[in-house]
Coordinates of C-alpha atoms in Angstrom, one line a residue:
M67 CA 16.4 48.5 -143.9
Q68 CA 18.4 45.6 -143.2
R69 CA 21.1 47.4 -141.9
E70 CA 19.1 49.6 -139.8
C71 CA 17.3 46.5 -138.3
G72 CA 20.9 44.8 -137.9
F73 CA 21.8 47.7 -135.9
W74 CA 18.9 47.9 -133.6
K75 CA 19.4 44.1 -133.1
R76 CA 23.1 44.9 -132.1
I77 CA 21.8 47.6 -129.5
E78 CA 19.2 45.1 -128.0
G79 CA 21.7 42.6 -127.5
L80 CA 24.0 44.9 -125.6
L81 CA 21.1 46.0 -123.6
L82 CA 20.5 42.5 -122.7
V83 CA 24.2 41.7 -121.6
G84 CA 23.8 45.0 -119.5
V85 CA 20.6 43.7 -117.8
G86 CA 22.1 40.6 -117.4
L87 CA 25.1 42.0 -115.6
V88 CA 23.2 44.3 -113.4
S89 CA 20.7 41.4 -112.4
V90 CA 23.8 39.3 -111.3
L91 CA 24.7 42.4 -109.0
A92 CA 21.1 42.5 -107.6
M93 CA 21.3 38.9 -106.8
L94 CA 24.6 39.1 -105.0
K95 CA 23.3 42.1 -103.0
T96 CA 20.1 40.2 -101.8
I97 CA 22.6 37.4 -100.8
F98 CA 25.0 39.7 -98.8
F99 CA 23.1 42.6 -97.6
S100 CA 20.7 43.2 -94.8
M101 CA 18.0 41.2 -92.6
D102 CA 14.8 41.7 -91.2
I103 CA 12.4 39.9 -88.7
D104 CA 10.4 38.3 -91.8
E105 CA 13.4 36.4 -92.8
S106 CA 14.3 35.7 -89.2
Y107 CA 11.1 34.2 -88.7
A108 CA 11.2 32.0 -91.9
I109 CA 14.6 30.6 -90.6
S110 CA 13.5 30.0 -87.1
Q111 CA 10.7 28.1 -88.0
A112 CA 12.7 25.7 -90.0
Y113 CA 15.3 25.7 -87.0
R114 CA 12.4 24.4 -84.6
L115 CA 11.9 21.5 -87.2
L116 CA 15.5 20.6 -86.9
K117 CA 15.3 20.7 -83.1
G118 CA 12.6 17.9 -83.2
D119 CA 9.3 20.4 -82.7
R120 CA 6.2 18.9 -84.3
L121 CA 4.1 21.0 -86.7
I122 CA 0.8 22.0 -85.2
F123 CA 1.4 20.2 -81.7
D124 CA 4.6 22.0 -80.5
M125 CA 4.6 24.8 -83.2
W126 CA 1.7 27.5 -83.3
E127 CA 3.2 29.7 -86.0
P128 CA 0.4 30.6 -88.6
H129 CA 2.9 29.8 -91.4
Q130 CA 4.7 27.0 -90.0
F131 CA 3.7 24.4 -93.2
S132 CA 6.1 26.5 -95.4
A133 CA 9.1 25.7 -93.3
Y134 CA 10.0 22.3 -94.7
P135 CA 12.1 23.3 -97.7
A136 CA 14.4 25.7 -95.5
A137 CA 14.6 23.0 -92.7
V138 CA 15.8 20.3 -95.2
L139 CA 18.4 22.6 -96.7
M140 CA 19.5 23.8 -93.1
K141 CA 19.7 20.1 -92.3
L142 CA 22.3 19.5 -95.2
F143 CA 24.1 22.7 -94.1
A144 CA 24.2 21.3 -90.4
I145 CA 25.7 18.0 -91.5
V146 CA 28.3 19.5 -93.8
T147 CA 29.5 22.4 -91.5
G148 CA 28.7 21.1 -88.1
G149 CA 26.8 24.2 -87.2
M150 CA 24.8 27.3 -88.1
D151 CA 27.3 30.1 -88.9
S152 CA 26.5 31.8 -92.1
V153 CA 23.4 29.7 -92.7
V154 CA 21.4 33.0 -93.8
I155 CA 23.9 33.3 -96.7
Y156 CA 23.6 29.7 -97.7
L157 CA 19.7 29.8 -97.6
R158 CA 19.8 32.9 -100.0
I159 CA 22.2 31.0 -102.4
C160 CA 19.8 27.9 -102.2
G161 CA 16.9 30.5 -103.0
T162 CA 18.7 32.2 -106.0
L163 CA 19.6 28.7 -107.3
I164 CA 15.7 27.9 -107.1
H165 CA 14.6 31.2 -108.7
L166 CA 17.2 30.6 -111.6
G167 CA 16.1 27.1 -112.1
L168 CA 12.3 28.4 -112.6
A169 CA 13.8 31.1 -115.0
Y170 CA 15.4 28.5 -117.1
G171 CA 12.3 26.4 -117.1
L172 CA 10.2 29.7 -118.2
Y173 CA 12.6 30.4 -120.8
R174 CA 12.6 26.5 -122.0
V175 CA 8.7 26.8 -122.3
I176 CA 8.3 30.2 -123.8
R177 CA 11.0 29.8 -126.4
N178 CA 8.7 27.5 -128.3
W179 CA 6.4 30.5 -129.2
V180 CA 8.4 33.7 -128.6
P181 CA 11.4 35.2 -130.2
A182 CA 14.5 34.4 -128.2
R183 CA 15.1 38.0 -127.4
A184 CA 11.9 38.7 -126.6
A185 CA 11.8 35.4 -123.9
Y186 CA 15.0 36.9 -122.4
W187 CA 13.4 40.1 -121.5
V188 CA 10.5 38.2 -119.8
V189 CA 13.0 36.0 -118.2
F190 CA 14.7 39.0 -116.6
V191 CA 11.4 40.4 -115.3
H192 CA 11.0 37.0 -113.3
I193 CA 14.6 37.2 -112.4
N194 CA 14.5 40.6 -110.7
F195 CA 11.4 39.9 -108.9
L196 CA 11.3 38.8 -105.1
A197 CA 7.7 38.7 -103.4
K198 CA 8.9 40.4 -100.3
W199 CA 12.6 41.2 -101.5
I200 CA 13.8 38.4 -99.7
Q201 CA 15.6 35.6 -101.4
T202 CA 15.4 32.9 -98.5
P203 CA 12.9 30.3 -99.2
E204 CA 9.7 31.6 -97.3
F205 CA 6.1 31.4 -97.9
E206 CA 5.4 34.4 -100.0
L207 CA 8.4 33.6 -102.3
M208 CA 7.3 29.8 -102.4
Q209 CA 3.7 30.7 -103.3
Y210 CA 5.2 32.6 -106.4
W211 CA 7.3 29.7 -107.2
L212 CA 4.5 27.1 -107.0
L213 CA 2.2 29.3 -109.0
L214 CA 4.7 29.7 -111.8
L215 CA 5.8 25.9 -111.8
T216 CA 2.1 25.0 -112.0
A217 CA 1.5 27.2 -115.1
L218 CA 4.7 26.1 -116.8
C219 CA 3.9 22.4 -116.2
L220 CA 0.3 22.7 -117.5
I221 CA 1.2 25.0 -120.6
S222 CA 4.1 22.8 -121.3
Y223 CA 1.8 19.6 -121.1
F224 CA -1.2 21.1 -123.3
Q225 CA 1.7 22.4 -126.0
K226 CA 2.9 18.8 -126.4
G227 CA -0.4 17.0 -125.6
K228 CA 1.3 14.5 -123.5
G229 CA 3.5 14.4 -120.4
T230 CA 2.1 12.6 -117.4
L231 CA 5.1 13.9 -115.4
L232 CA 4.2 17.4 -115.9
L233 CA 0.9 16.8 -114.6
I234 CA 1.9 15.2 -111.5
I235 CA 4.4 17.9 -110.7
S236 CA 1.4 20.4 -111.2
G237 CA -0.9 18.5 -109.1
V238 CA 1.8 18.3 -106.1
A239 CA 2.6 21.9 -106.8
M240 CA -1.3 22.8 -106.3
M241 CA -1.3 21.0 -103.0
L242 CA 2.0 22.7 -101.7
Q243 CA 0.2 26.0 -102.3
L244 CA -2.2 25.1 -99.5
L245 CA 0.8 24.8 -97.0
N246 CA 1.6 28.5 -97.8
Y247 CA -2.2 29.4 -97.4
P248 CA -4.9 26.9 -96.8
T249 CA -7.4 29.2 -98.8
M250 CA -5.3 28.6 -102.0
V251 CA -7.6 25.4 -102.2
L252 CA -10.0 28.0 -104.0
L253 CA -7.5 27.5 -107.1
Y254 CA -8.3 24.1 -107.8
P255 CA -11.6 24.6 -109.4
F256 CA -10.1 27.4 -111.3
Y257 CA -7.3 25.2 -112.8
M258 CA -9.9 22.4 -113.7
L259 CA -12.2 25.2 -115.3
G260 CA -9.1 26.2 -117.2
V261 CA -8.5 22.6 -118.0
G262 CA -12.1 22.4 -119.6
R263 CA -11.8 25.5 -121.4
I264 CA -8.7 24.6 -123.4
Q265 CA -9.2 23.6 -127.0
C266 CA -7.8 20.4 -127.6
D267 CA -8.7 16.5 -127.7
A268 CA -11.1 15.5 -125.2
K269 CA -8.8 12.7 -124.0
V270 CA -5.9 15.1 -123.3
K271 CA -8.3 17.1 -121.1
L272 CA -9.5 14.2 -119.3
R273 CA -6.0 12.9 -118.6
A274 CA -5.0 16.5 -117.3
G275 CA -8.0 16.5 -114.9
V276 CA -7.5 13.2 -113.4
V277 CA -3.9 12.9 -113.1
T278 CA -3.5 16.5 -111.4
T279 CA -6.3 15.8 -109.2
V280 CA -5.2 12.4 -108.2
S281 CA -1.6 13.5 -107.7
A282 CA -2.8 16.5 -105.5
G283 CA -5.1 14.3 -103.5
V284 CA -2.7 11.6 -103.0
S285 CA 0.1 13.8 -102.0
G286 CA -2.2 15.7 -99.7
L287 CA -3.7 12.7 -97.9
G288 CA 0.1 11.8 -97.3
V289 CA 0.8 15.3 -95.7
M290 CA -2.3 15.0 -93.6
T291 CA -1.2 11.3 -92.5
Y292 CA 2.2 12.5 -91.5
L293 CA 0.7 15.6 -89.5
F294 CA -2.1 14.0 -87.6
A295 CA -1.4 10.1 -87.3
G296 CA -1.5 9.1 -83.7
H297 CA -3.3 12.2 -82.5
S298 CA -7.0 12.4 -81.2
L299 CA -9.5 15.0 -82.8
E300 CA -9.5 16.8 -79.5
E301 CA -5.9 17.5 -79.5
I302 CA -5.8 18.3 -83.0
R303 CA -8.9 20.9 -82.7
T304 CA -7.2 22.4 -79.5
N305 CA -3.8 23.1 -81.2
I306 CA -5.3 24.3 -84.5
G307 CA -7.5 26.6 -82.3
Y308 CA -4.4 28.3 -80.8
I309 CA -2.8 28.8 -84.3
L310 CA -5.7 30.4 -85.7
S311 CA -6.3 32.6 -82.5
D312 CA -3.1 34.3 -83.2
P313 CA -3.8 37.9 -82.5
S314 CA -1.4 39.4 -85.0
H315 CA -3.4 37.9 -87.7
T316 CA -7.0 37.7 -86.1
E317 CA -7.3 41.2 -84.3
N318 CA -9.6 42.4 -87.3
S319 CA -12.6 40.2 -88.3
L320 CA -12.9 39.4 -91.7
L321 CA -15.7 41.8 -92.1
K322 CA -13.7 44.5 -91.1
R323 CA -10.8 43.5 -93.3
M324 CA -13.0 43.4 -96.0
G325 CA -14.4 46.8 -95.6
G326 CA -10.6 48.0 -95.5
F327 CA -10.0 46.2 -98.6
A328 CA -13.2 47.8 -100.3
E329 CA -11.6 51.3 -99.4
E330 CA -8.2 50.3 -100.7
L331 CA -9.8 49.0 -104.1
L332 CA -11.7 52.5 -104.2
A333 CA -8.7 54.5 -103.9
D334 CA -6.6 52.3 -106.0
G335 CA -9.2 52.6 -108.7
L336 CA -9.2 56.5 -108.4
T337 CA -5.2 56.4 -108.7
L338 CA -5.3 54.0 -111.8
G339 CA -8.2 56.0 -113.5
A340 CA -6.3 59.2 -113.3
V341 CA -3.2 57.3 -114.8
I342 CA -5.3 55.7 -117.5
A343 CA -7.0 59.0 -118.3
G344 CA -3.5 60.7 -118.8
A345 CA -2.1 57.7 -120.8
F346 CA -5.4 57.9 -123.1
V347 CA -4.7 61.7 -123.8
L348 CA -0.9 61.1 -124.2
A349 CA -1.5 58.5 -126.6
V350 CA -4.2 60.5 -128.5
L351 CA -1.8 63.3 -128.9
C352 CA 1.1 61.4 -130.0
H353 CA -0.7 60.1 -133.0
R354 CA -2.4 63.5 -133.8
I355 CA 1.1 65.1 -133.7
F356 CA 3.2 62.3 -135.4
R357 CA 0.6 60.3 -137.5
K358 CA -2.2 62.7 -138.2
D359 CA -4.7 60.1 -137.4
L360 CA -6.2 57.8 -134.9
P361 CA -5.6 54.1 -134.9
S362 CA -8.3 51.5 -134.3
R363 CA -10.0 51.5 -130.9
Q364 CA -8.2 48.1 -130.0
R365 CA -4.9 49.5 -130.8
L366 CA -5.5 52.7 -128.9
F367 CA -6.6 50.5 -126.1
I368 CA -3.4 48.6 -126.0
Q369 CA -1.4 51.6 -126.4
T370 CA -3.0 53.6 -123.5
G371 CA -2.4 50.4 -121.2
L372 CA 1.1 50.4 -122.1
L373 CA 1.8 54.0 -121.4
A374 CA -0.1 53.5 -118.3
I375 CA 2.5 50.8 -117.1
T376 CA 5.4 53.0 -118.1
G377 CA 3.7 55.8 -116.3
L378 CA 3.2 53.6 -113.1
C379 CA 6.8 52.2 -113.0
I380 CA 8.6 55.5 -113.6
A381 CA 6.5 57.0 -110.9
Q382 CA 7.5 54.1 -108.6
V383 CA 11.2 54.6 -109.3
F384 CA 10.9 58.3 -108.7
G385 CA 9.1 57.6 -105.3
C386 CA 11.8 55.1 -104.3
L387 CA 14.9 57.1 -105.3
L388 CA 13.7 60.9 -104.4
Q389 CA 10.4 60.7 -102.1
D390 CA 11.8 58.3 -99.4
Q391 CA 9.2 55.2 -100.4
N392 CA 9.9 51.8 -99.7
Q393 CA 9.9 48.6 -101.7
F394 CA 6.2 48.2 -101.5
Y395 CA 5.4 51.6 -102.9
L396 CA 2.9 51.7 -105.8
Q397 CA 2.3 47.9 -106.2
E398 CA -0.8 48.9 -107.8
R399 CA 1.4 48.3 -110.9
Y400 CA 1.1 44.6 -110.5
L401 CA -2.5 45.1 -110.3
F402 CA -2.9 47.1 -113.4
T403 CA -0.6 45.2 -115.7
A404 CA -2.3 41.7 -114.7
L405 CA -5.8 43.1 -115.2
F406 CA -4.5 44.7 -118.7
G407 CA -3.1 41.4 -119.6
M408 CA -6.5 39.8 -118.9
A409 CA -8.3 42.4 -121.0
V410 CA -5.9 41.8 -124.0
Y411 CA -6.9 38.4 -123.8
G412 CA -10.4 39.2 -123.8
M413 CA -10.0 40.9 -127.3
Q414 CA -7.3 38.7 -128.9
R415 CA -8.3 35.2 -127.5
E416 CA -9.3 33.8 -130.9
K417 CA -6.2 34.9 -132.3
K418 CA -3.6 32.3 -131.2
P419 CA -4.2 29.4 -128.7
I420 CA -1.6 30.0 -126.4
L421 CA -3.2 32.9 -125.0
R422 CA -5.9 30.8 -123.6
L423 CA -3.3 28.7 -121.8
L424 CA -1.8 32.0 -120.6
F425 CA -5.1 33.3 -119.2
W426 CA -6.4 30.2 -117.6
F427 CA -2.9 29.1 -116.0
G428 CA -1.3 32.5 -115.5
S429 CA -3.7 35.3 -115.2
I430 CA -6.8 33.6 -113.5
P431 CA -4.8 31.7 -110.7
A432 CA -2.8 35.0 -109.9
L433 CA -6.3 36.9 -109.5
I434 CA -7.5 34.0 -107.5
S435 CA -4.3 33.6 -105.0
V436 CA -4.8 37.6 -104.3
I437 CA -8.3 36.7 -103.0
A438 CA -7.6 33.5 -101.4
S439 CA -4.8 35.1 -99.2
A440 CA -6.8 38.1 -98.5
L441 CA -9.3 35.9 -96.5
L442 CA -6.4 35.2 -94.1
T443 CA -3.7 38.0 -94.1
N444 CA -3.5 40.8 -91.8
M445 CA -1.5 42.9 -94.6
T446 CA -3.2 45.5 -96.4
L447 CA -4.5 44.7 -100.1
S448 CA -1.8 46.5 -101.7
V449 CA 0.8 44.3 -100.3
S450 CA -0.9 41.4 -101.6
Y451 CA -0.7 42.7 -105.1
T452 CA 2.8 41.0 -105.5
R453 CA 0.5 37.7 -105.9
F454 CA -0.4 39.3 -109.3
F455 CA 3.1 38.8 -110.7
P456 CA 2.5 35.7 -112.4
G457 CA -0.4 37.6 -114.3
C458 CA 2.2 40.2 -115.3
I459 CA 4.3 37.8 -116.8
A460 CA 1.4 36.3 -118.6
A461 CA 0.3 39.9 -119.7
F462 CA 3.8 40.6 -121.3
L463 CA 3.7 37.1 -123.3
M464 CA 0.4 37.8 -124.5
L465 CA 1.4 41.3 -125.7
I466 CA 4.6 39.8 -127.3
V467 CA 2.4 37.1 -129.1
C468 CA -0.1 39.5 -130.3
Y469 CA 2.3 42.1 -131.8
D470 CA 4.3 41.2 -135.1
E471 CA 8.2 41.9 -135.0
Q472 CA 7.7 45.4 -136.4
E473 CA 5.0 46.2 -133.5
R474 CA 6.9 44.6 -130.9
T475 CA 9.2 47.6 -130.5
Q476 CA 6.5 49.6 -128.5
L477 CA 6.6 46.9 -125.8
Y478 CA 10.4 47.9 -125.1
W479 CA 9.5 51.3 -123.0
P480 CA 7.0 49.5 -120.6
V481 CA 9.1 46.2 -120.0
A482 CA 12.1 48.6 -119.6
A483 CA 10.4 50.8 -117.0
F484 CA 8.9 47.6 -115.3
L485 CA 12.4 46.0 -115.1
M486 CA 13.7 49.2 -113.6
S487 CA 11.2 49.5 -111.2
L488 CA 12.1 46.0 -109.9
L489 CA 15.7 46.8 -109.7
V490 CA 15.1 49.6 -107.8
C491 CA 13.8 47.6 -105.0
K492 CA 16.3 44.7 -105.4
L493 CA 19.3 46.5 -106.2
V494 CA 19.2 50.0 -104.6
L495 CA 16.8 49.5 -101.5
I496 CA 17.5 47.3 -98.9
R497 CA 15.0 45.0 -96.9
V498 CA 15.0 46.2 -93.2
T499 CA 12.5 45.5 -90.2
G500 CA 9.5 48.0 -90.6
C501 CA 10.0 48.2 -94.4
L502 CA 11.9 51.4 -94.0
P503 CA 13.0 53.3 -97.1
V504 CA 16.6 52.5 -96.7
T505 CA 19.0 52.5 -99.4
M506 CA 22.4 51.2 -99.9
N507 CA 24.0 54.3 -98.8
A508 CA 23.1 53.6 -95.0
R509 CA 25.7 53.0 -92.7
M510 CA 26.6 49.2 -92.5
T511 CA 28.6 46.6 -90.9
R512 CA 29.6 43.2 -91.8
V513 CA 28.4 40.5 -88.9
Q514 CA 31.3 38.4 -88.0
S515 CA 29.5 35.6 -86.1
G516 CA 26.6 33.2 -86.0
P517 CA 24.0 32.6 -88.7
L518 CA 24.4 36.1 -89.9
R519 CA 28.0 35.7 -90.5
G520 CA 29.1 37.4 -93.7
V521 CA 25.8 39.4 -93.8
T522 CA 26.3 43.3 -94.0
M523 CA 23.6 45.0 -92.2
L524 CA 22.7 48.4 -90.6
T525 CA 25.5 49.1 -88.3
D526 CA 23.1 49.7 -85.2
F527 CA 21.5 46.3 -85.3
A528 CA 24.7 44.7 -86.3
A529 CA 26.2 45.8 -83.1
A530 CA 23.1 44.5 -80.8
Y531 CA 22.9 41.4 -82.8
E532 CA 26.6 40.3 -82.4
A533 CA 26.6 41.5 -78.6
N534 CA 23.4 39.3 -78.1
Q535 CA 24.9 36.4 -79.8
A536 CA 28.2 36.2 -77.9
L537 CA 26.1 36.6 -74.6
L538 CA 23.8 33.6 -75.5
Q539 CA 26.7 31.6 -76.8
E540 CA 28.4 32.1 -73.5
Y541 CA 25.4 31.3 -71.1
V542 CA 23.1 28.9 -73.1
S543 CA 23.7 25.4 -74.1
E544 CA 21.9 23.3 -76.6
S545 CA 20.1 21.5 -74.0
D546 CA 18.4 24.7 -72.6
N547 CA 14.9 25.8 -73.2
L548 CA 15.4 29.3 -74.4
F549 CA 12.5 31.8 -74.7
L550 CA 13.3 35.1 -76.3
F551 CA 11.1 38.0 -75.3
S552 CA 11.9 39.7 -78.5
C553 CA 10.7 40.0 -82.4
E554 CA 14.2 38.9 -83.6
S555 CA 13.8 35.2 -83.7
L556 CA 17.0 34.5 -85.3
Q557 CA 18.8 34.5 -82.1
Y558 CA 17.3 31.1 -81.4
V559 CA 19.2 29.7 -84.2
G560 CA 22.5 31.3 -83.2
S561 CA 22.0 30.1 -79.5
G562 CA 21.6 26.3 -80.5
A563 CA 19.1 26.1 -77.6
N564 CA 15.5 24.3 -77.8
V565 CA 12.8 27.0 -78.7
A566 CA 10.8 27.6 -75.5
A567 CA 7.9 29.6 -77.3
A568 CA 4.4 29.4 -78.7
S569 CA 5.7 31.1 -81.9
V570 CA 8.8 32.6 -83.3
Q571 CA 6.8 35.0 -85.5
G572 CA 8.4 38.6 -85.6
T573 CA 5.0 40.2 -85.1
S574 CA 4.0 37.7 -82.3
V575 CA 1.5 39.2 -79.5
F576 CA 3.0 38.0 -76.2
N577 CA -0.4 37.4 -74.3
E578 CA -1.7 34.8 -72.5
T579 CA -1.3 32.1 -75.1
F580 CA 2.6 31.9 -74.6
L581 CA 1.7 31.2 -71.0
E582 CA -1.0 28.6 -71.6
Y583 CA 1.9 26.9 -73.9
F584 CA 3.9 26.5 -71.2
E585 CA 1.1 24.7 -69.2
L586 CA 0.1 22.4 -72.2
H587 CA 3.9 21.7 -72.6
P588 CA 5.6 21.7 -69.2
E589 CA 8.6 20.0 -71.1
K590 CA 8.9 23.5 -72.9
Y591 CA 9.0 25.4 -69.8
P592 CA 12.1 27.9 -70.2
T593 CA 15.4 27.3 -68.4
V594 CA 16.5 30.7 -69.7
I595 CA 14.6 33.7 -70.8
A596 CA 16.2 36.5 -73.0
V597 CA 14.7 40.0 -73.0
D598 CA 15.5 42.2 -75.8
K599 CA 15.9 45.8 -74.5
L600 CA 15.5 47.0 -77.9
F601 CA 12.1 45.4 -78.4
P602 CA 10.0 47.9 -76.8
A603 CA 12.2 50.7 -77.6
V604 CA 12.3 50.4 -81.6
Q605 CA 9.2 51.6 -83.3
E606 CA 9.7 49.0 -86.2
Y607 CA 9.6 46.3 -83.8
H608 CA 5.8 46.5 -83.6
Y609 CA 5.6 46.1 -79.9
H610 CA 1.9 45.2 -79.0
P611 CA 0.1 46.6 -76.1
Y612 CA -0.8 43.2 -74.7
N613 CA 2.9 42.2 -74.5
Y614 CA 2.8 43.4 -70.6
I615 CA 1.1 40.0 -70.0
V616 CA 4.1 38.0 -70.6
S617 CA 6.6 40.8 -69.5
D618 CA 4.9 41.0 -66.1
W619 CA 5.0 37.3 -65.4
I620 CA 8.8 37.5 -66.3
R621 CA 9.3 40.1 -63.9
Q622 CA 7.0 39.1 -61.2
E623 CA 6.4 34.9 -61.3
Y624 CA 9.5 33.5 -63.3
V625 CA 12.0 32.0 -60.9
Y626 CA 15.5 32.4 -61.7
S627 CA 18.8 31.9 -60.0
Q628 CA 20.9 34.3 -62.0
K629 CA 20.4 37.8 -63.8
I630 CA 22.7 39.1 -66.2
E631 CA 22.4 42.4 -67.8
T632 CA 24.1 44.0 -70.8
E633 CA 23.5 46.9 -73.1
Y634 CA 21.1 45.0 -75.4
M635 CA 19.8 42.3 -73.4
T636 CA 18.9 40.7 -69.9
L637 CA 19.1 37.1 -69.2
Y638 CA 17.1 35.4 -66.5
I639 CA 18.8 31.8 -65.9
Q640 CA 17.1 29.2 -63.7

């Protein structure tokens, strides 16, 4: 028996080494391959801050508050290199290091109550996940980081019964989540409810509630002072009004979006119901055939859930590899895994104290963050399911804690399938504009200039990018005010010019808001306008019907002295 156990441990060790090597390849791939307009948007917002634009008053992007980490990193890069060439690769490396730092923190926290090798599997699940399959620090990935950081700090504090610094970090992290989505304020009462539900000394709980609240409040007050000091209430109200009126996020009313979400939930419920039914039948059959009996209802429930997770992940891998599905296919697996973990907690909560910590600081915040983001997002609910991921990690940890060493082998298949579903997205598929199902087999070219230098991307888009980059470098100076009539905002960064636009969002609607911006900010009136010829021609660029408002203004009212036309772009120069 000991020899057999030693054999399987050696096999597991080899598998962990293999997964580690594949994970390194996946990280390198996300650093050096592909580009899309969402990542361009994140970097361009940070670039605006570097050029001196003010949050809210000069910038009307809906996700602008998440731009600071990238802006700080880009400032350091510019100091060292003197420019922005290859800044995309640099930001992705920084994002990878942050992700790995959290992986180390996750391992250090769970290693106290999870066997080392089981902890490695959970860490690999974290390492191979990206919220939007973008490694650059952007608001979705940062929201995941902050949820995980808050959970790790609070869990570590309650395990030790001390650690004021942990509470301060968790409080600041709670506040920073509001910069990604202001509706994340809904998380606070649930964090406090969790603090109250933990079974420990009353003084330990009181300290946790007070210190996290004070640190969140003080840091939030500091941010508010920085943003609004010296501005009148009318000025604040006007500019925030423009940000909130962004048509790409407000075309559908909250009521209409809630109706759409209800339809999605019904469809997802039917899908998951069919998967659960199939998993239940399979679990019963396996027991009847191999064991001649049935387990307890609780064990049968857990085994059905594990089979359902495995089935969903295998179906996702099959869809991505053989049915032309993209990275966001079957994200219902996140929903199911997180909810399954909550159900396991409901059955096992009295078994071990750590389950309560995982539930209140991992599972519940993940669920509330999905609801909070749904109040603002213009995306489908299935895209928002990525926010369930901390709940998925909590679910796997609950199962590891509840199972003894012999039973824990049942977790290998669902965890392996879950990891495979992540690696297909991170290693095989590439993130492109429009979220098309493009793999590493696509025809790609390495970019030789500008912010994207060193990145290998789709050949057609690389050719357009390099041609436009060369054109802007030749005719646009750093003192110019550049307005891009395009969804590809990274060209701002490559030009070195000031941004003369209300927003650099990739899905911007170029309506009268942009013209009103020029009236409110005459110093931002464009001295150069660049019209991207691919913008209306490429379906994935989300060319909005209202874009004719700015398009007509450029052609009919903008006064220019020179017009330069190339294959991919037209320049209007004053």
